[in-house]
Short mmCIF file of N, CA and C in Angstrom, two decimals:
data_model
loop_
_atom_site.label_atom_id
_atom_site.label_comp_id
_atom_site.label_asym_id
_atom_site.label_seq_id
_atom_site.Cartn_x
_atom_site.Cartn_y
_atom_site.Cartn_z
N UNK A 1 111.60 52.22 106.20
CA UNK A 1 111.52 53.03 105.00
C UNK A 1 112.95 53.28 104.51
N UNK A 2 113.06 53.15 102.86
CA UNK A 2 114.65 53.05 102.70
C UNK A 2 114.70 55.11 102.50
N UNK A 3 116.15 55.23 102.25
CA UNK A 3 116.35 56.62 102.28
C UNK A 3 115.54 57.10 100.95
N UNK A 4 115.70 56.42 99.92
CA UNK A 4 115.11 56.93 98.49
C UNK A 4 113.69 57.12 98.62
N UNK A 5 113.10 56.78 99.80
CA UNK A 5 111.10 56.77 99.73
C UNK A 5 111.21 57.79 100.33
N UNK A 6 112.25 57.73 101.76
CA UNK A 6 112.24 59.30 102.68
C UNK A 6 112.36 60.40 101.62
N UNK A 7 113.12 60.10 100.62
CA UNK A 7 113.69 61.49 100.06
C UNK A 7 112.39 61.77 99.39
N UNK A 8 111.69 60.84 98.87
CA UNK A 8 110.18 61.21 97.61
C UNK A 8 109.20 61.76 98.60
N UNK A 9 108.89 60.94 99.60
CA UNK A 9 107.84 61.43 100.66
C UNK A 9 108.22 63.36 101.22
N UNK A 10 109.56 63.44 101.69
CA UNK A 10 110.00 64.53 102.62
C UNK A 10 111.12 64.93 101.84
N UNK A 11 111.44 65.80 100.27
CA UNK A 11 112.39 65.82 99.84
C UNK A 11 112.83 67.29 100.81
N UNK A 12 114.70 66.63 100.58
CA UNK A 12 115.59 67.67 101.68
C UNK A 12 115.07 69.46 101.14
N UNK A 13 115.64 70.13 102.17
CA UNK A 13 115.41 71.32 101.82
C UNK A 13 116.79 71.74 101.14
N UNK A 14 116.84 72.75 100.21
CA UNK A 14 117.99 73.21 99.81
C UNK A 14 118.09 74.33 100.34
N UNK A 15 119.60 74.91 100.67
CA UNK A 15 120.13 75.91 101.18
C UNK A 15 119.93 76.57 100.21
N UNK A 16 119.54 77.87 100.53
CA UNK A 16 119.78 79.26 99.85
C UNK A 16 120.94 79.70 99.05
N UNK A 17 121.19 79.58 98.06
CA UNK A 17 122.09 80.30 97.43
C UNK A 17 123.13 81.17 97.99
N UNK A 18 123.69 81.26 98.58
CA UNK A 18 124.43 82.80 99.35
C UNK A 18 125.91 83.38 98.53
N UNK A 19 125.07 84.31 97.86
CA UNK A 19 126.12 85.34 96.77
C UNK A 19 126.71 85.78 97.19
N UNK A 20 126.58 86.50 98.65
CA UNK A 20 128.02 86.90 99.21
C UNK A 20 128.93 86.20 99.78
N UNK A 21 128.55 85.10 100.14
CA UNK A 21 129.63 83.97 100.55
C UNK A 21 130.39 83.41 99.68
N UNK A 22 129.45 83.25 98.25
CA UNK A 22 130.50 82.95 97.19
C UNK A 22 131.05 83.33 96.13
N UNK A 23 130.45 84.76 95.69
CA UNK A 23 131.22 85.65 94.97
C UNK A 23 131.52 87.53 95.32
N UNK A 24 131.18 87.38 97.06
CA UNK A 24 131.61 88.83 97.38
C UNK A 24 130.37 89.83 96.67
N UNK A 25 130.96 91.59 97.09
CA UNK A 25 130.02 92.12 96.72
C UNK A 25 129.59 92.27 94.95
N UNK A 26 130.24 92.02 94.77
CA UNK A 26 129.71 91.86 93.22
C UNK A 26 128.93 91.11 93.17
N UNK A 27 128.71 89.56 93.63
CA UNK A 27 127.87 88.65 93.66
C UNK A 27 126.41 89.16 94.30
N UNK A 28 126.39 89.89 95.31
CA UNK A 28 125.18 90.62 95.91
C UNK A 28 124.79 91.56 95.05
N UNK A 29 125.49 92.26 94.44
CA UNK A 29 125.19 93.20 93.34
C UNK A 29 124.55 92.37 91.99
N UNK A 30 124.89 91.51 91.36
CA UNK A 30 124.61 90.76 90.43
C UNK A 30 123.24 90.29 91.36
N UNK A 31 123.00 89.90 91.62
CA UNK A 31 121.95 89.38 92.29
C UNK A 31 121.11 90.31 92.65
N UNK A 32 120.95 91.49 93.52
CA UNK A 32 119.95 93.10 93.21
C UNK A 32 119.65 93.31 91.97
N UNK A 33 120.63 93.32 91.11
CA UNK A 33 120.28 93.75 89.85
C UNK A 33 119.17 92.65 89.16
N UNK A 34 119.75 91.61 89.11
CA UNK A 34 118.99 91.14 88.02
C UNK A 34 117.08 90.53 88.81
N UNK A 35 117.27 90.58 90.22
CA UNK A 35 115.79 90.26 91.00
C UNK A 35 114.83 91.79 90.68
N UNK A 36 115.81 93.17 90.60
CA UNK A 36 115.64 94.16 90.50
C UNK A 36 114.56 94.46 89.02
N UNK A 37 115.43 93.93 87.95
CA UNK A 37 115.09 93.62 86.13
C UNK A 37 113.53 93.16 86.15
N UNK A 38 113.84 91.75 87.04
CA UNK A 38 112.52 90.74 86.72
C UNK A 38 110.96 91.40 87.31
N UNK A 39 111.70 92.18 88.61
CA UNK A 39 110.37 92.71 89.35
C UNK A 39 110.15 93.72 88.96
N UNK A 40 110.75 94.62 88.60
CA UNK A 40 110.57 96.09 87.68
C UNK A 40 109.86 95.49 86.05
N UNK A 41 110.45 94.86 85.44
CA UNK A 41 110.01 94.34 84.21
C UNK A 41 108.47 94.01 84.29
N UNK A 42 108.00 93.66 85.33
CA UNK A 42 106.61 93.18 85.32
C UNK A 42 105.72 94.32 85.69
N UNK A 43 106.29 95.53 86.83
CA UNK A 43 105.26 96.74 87.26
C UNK A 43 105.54 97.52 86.79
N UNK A 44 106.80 97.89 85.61
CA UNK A 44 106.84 98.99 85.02
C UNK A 44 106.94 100.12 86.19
N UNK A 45 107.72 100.43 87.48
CA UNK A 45 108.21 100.66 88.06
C UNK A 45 109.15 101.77 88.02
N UNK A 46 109.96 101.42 87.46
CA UNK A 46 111.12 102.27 86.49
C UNK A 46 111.06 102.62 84.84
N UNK A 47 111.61 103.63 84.72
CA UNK A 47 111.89 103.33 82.80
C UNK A 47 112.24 102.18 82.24
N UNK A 48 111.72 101.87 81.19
CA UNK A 48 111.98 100.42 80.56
C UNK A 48 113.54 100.86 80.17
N UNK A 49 114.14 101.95 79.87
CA UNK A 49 115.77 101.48 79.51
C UNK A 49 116.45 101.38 81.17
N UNK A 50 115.90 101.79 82.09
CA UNK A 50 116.78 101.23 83.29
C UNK A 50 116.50 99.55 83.79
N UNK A 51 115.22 99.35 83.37
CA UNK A 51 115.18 97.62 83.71
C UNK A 51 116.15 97.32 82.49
N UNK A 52 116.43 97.52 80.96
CA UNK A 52 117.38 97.05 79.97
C UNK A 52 118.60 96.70 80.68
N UNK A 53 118.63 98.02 81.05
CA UNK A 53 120.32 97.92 81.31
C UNK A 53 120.76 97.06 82.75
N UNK A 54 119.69 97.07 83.65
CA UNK A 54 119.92 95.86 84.69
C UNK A 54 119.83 94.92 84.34
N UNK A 55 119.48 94.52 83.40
CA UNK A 55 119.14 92.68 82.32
C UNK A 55 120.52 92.88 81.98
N UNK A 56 120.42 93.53 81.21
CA UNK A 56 122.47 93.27 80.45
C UNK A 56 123.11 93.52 81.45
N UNK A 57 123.63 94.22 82.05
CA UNK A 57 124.80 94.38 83.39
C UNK A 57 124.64 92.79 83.88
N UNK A 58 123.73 93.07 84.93
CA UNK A 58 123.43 91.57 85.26
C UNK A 58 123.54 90.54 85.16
N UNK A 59 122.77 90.32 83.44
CA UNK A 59 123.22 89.01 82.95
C UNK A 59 124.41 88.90 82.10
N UNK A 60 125.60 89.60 82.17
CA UNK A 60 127.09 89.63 81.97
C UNK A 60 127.60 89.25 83.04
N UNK A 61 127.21 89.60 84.05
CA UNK A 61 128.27 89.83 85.49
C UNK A 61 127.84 88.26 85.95
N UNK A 62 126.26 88.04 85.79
CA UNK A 62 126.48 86.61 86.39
C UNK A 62 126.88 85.56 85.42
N UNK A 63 127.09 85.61 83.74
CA UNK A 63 127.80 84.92 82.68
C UNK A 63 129.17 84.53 83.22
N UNK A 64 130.26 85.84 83.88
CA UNK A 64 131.18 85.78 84.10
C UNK A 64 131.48 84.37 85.49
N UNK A 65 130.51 85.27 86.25
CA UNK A 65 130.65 84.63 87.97
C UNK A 65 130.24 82.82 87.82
N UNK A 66 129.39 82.66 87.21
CA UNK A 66 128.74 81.20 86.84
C UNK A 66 130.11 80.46 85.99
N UNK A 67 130.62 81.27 85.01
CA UNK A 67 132.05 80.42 84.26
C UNK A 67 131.68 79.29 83.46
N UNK A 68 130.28 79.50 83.26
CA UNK A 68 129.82 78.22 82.00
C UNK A 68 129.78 77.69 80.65
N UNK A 69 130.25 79.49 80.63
CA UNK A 69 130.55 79.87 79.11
C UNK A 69 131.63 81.20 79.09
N UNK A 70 131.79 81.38 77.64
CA UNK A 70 133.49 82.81 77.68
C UNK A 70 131.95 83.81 77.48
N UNK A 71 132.15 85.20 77.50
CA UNK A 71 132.22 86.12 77.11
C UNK A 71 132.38 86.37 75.76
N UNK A 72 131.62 86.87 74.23
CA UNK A 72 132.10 87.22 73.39
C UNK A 72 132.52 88.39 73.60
N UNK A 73 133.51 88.60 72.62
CA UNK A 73 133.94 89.86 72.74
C UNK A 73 132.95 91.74 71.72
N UNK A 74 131.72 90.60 71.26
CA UNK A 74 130.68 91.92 70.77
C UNK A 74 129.70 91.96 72.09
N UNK A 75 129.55 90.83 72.83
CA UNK A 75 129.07 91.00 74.57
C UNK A 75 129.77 91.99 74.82
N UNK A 76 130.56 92.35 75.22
CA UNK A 76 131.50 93.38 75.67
C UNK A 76 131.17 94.21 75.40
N UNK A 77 132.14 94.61 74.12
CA UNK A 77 131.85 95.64 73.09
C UNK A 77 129.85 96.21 73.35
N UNK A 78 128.70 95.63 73.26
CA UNK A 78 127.49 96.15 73.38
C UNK A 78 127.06 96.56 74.19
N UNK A 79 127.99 95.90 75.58
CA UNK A 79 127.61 96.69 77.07
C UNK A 79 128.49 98.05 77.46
N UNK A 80 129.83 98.03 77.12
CA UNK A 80 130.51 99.28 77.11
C UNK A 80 129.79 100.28 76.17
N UNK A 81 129.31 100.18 75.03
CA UNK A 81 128.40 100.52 74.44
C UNK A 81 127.19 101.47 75.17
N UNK A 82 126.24 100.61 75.55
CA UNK A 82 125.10 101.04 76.33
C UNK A 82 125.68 101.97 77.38
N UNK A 83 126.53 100.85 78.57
CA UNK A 83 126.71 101.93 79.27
C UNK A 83 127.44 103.48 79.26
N UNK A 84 128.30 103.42 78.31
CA UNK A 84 129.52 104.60 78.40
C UNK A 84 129.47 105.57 76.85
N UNK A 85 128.73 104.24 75.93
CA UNK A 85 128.82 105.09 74.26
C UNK A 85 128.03 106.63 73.84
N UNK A 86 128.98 107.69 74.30
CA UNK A 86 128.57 108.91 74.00
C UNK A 86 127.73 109.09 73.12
N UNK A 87 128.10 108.63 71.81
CA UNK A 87 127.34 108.48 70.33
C UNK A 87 126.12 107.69 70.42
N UNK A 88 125.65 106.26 71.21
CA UNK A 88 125.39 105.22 71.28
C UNK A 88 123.67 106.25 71.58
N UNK A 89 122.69 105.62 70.86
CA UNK A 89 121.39 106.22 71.55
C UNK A 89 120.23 105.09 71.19
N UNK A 90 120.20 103.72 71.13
CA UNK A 90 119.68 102.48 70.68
C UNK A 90 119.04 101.99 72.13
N UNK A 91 117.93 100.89 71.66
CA UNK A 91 117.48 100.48 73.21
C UNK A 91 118.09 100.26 73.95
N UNK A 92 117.73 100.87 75.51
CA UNK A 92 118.31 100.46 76.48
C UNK A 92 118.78 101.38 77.34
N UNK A 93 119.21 102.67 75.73
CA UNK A 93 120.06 103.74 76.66
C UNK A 93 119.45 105.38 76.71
N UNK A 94 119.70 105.66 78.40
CA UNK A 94 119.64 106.66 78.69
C UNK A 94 120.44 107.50 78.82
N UNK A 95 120.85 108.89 79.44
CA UNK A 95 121.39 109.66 79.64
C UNK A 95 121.71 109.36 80.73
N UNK A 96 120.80 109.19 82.20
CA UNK A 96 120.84 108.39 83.22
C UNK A 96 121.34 107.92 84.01
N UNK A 97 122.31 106.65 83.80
CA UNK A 97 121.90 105.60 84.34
C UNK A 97 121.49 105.21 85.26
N UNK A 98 120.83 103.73 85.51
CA UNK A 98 120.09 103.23 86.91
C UNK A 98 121.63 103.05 87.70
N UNK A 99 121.50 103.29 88.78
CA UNK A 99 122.72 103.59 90.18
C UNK A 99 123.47 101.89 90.08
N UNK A 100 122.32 101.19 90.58
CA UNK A 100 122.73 99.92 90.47
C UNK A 100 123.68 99.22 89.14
N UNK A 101 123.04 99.48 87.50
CA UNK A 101 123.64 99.00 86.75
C UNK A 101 124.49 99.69 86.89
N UNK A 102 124.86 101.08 86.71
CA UNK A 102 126.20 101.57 86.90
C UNK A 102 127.26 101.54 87.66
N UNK A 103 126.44 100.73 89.00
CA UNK A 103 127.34 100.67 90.12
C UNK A 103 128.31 98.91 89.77
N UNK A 104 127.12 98.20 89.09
CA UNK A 104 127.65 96.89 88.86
C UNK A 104 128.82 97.02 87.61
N UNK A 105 128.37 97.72 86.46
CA UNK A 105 129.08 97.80 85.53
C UNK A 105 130.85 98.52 85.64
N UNK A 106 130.64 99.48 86.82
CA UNK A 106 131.71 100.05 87.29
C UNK A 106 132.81 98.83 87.80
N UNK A 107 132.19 97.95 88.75
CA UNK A 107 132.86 97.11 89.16
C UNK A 107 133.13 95.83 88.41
N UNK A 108 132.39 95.02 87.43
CA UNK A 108 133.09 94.61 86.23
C UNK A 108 134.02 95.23 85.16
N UNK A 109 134.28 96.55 85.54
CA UNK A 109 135.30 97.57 84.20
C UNK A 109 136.78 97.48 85.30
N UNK A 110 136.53 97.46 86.46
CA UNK A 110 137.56 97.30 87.28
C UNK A 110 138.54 95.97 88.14
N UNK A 111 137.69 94.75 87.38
CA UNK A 111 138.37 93.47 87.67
C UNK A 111 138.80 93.30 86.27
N UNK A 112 138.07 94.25 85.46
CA UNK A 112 139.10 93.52 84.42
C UNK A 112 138.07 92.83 82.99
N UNK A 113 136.74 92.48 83.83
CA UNK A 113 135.96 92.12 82.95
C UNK A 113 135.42 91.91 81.08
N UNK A 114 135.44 93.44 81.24
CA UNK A 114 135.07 94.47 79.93
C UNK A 114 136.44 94.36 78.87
N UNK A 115 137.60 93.86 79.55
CA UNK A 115 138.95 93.47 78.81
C UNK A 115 139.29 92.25 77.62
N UNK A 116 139.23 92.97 76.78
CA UNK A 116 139.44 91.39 75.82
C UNK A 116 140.18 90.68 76.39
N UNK A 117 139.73 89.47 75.99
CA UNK A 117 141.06 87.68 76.62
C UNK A 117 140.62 87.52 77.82
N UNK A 118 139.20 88.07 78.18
CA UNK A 118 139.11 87.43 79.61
C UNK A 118 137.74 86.47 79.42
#
């Protein structure tokens, strides 16, 4: 049997993803959050603006970590927004926040993330 029939018959298994091996705790964090979004999003679990704001945190932090694309800078601007905009009271946002998005969003405001030119 050549290798190409083995592979159709018995295709390989793939390794697991491992976020902390390759982007540290942020990467584990990005990863809670957004498994967090999808499974809350479906049982209504939490308030629908705390699954919001784990979708956006989330899917910023892993935009960044993935490097497939830039960041606009109204991306930015809409998540500093949600999370921090005193004035700001549009979907998504609470008084609140969920621990996690705040905990993720804290740590993208502190590499630098949330910074224009990055």
């Amino acid at each position: 049997m050549s290798e190409l029939e083995r592979k159709l018959k018995a295709p390989e298994k793939r390794e697991p993803f491992d976020w902390e091996a390759r982007h540290g705790e942020i990467g584990v964090l990005t990863r809670d959050c957004l498994i967090m979004f999808l499974t809350t999003n479906k049982t209504g679990e939490i308030p629908e603006p705390h699954t919001h704001q784990l979708m956006r945190v989330g899917g910023f932090a892993l935009t960044i970590l993935a490097g497939e694309r830039a960041v606009t800078p109204g991306e930015r601007d809409s998540l500093r927004q949600l999370m921090t905009g005193p004035e700001y009271r549009g979907f998504g946002w609470s008084e609140v926040k969920h621990p996690k998005a705040l905990q993720l969003y804290r740590m993208c405001a502190a590499r630098g993330w949330l910074d224009e030119g990055r």
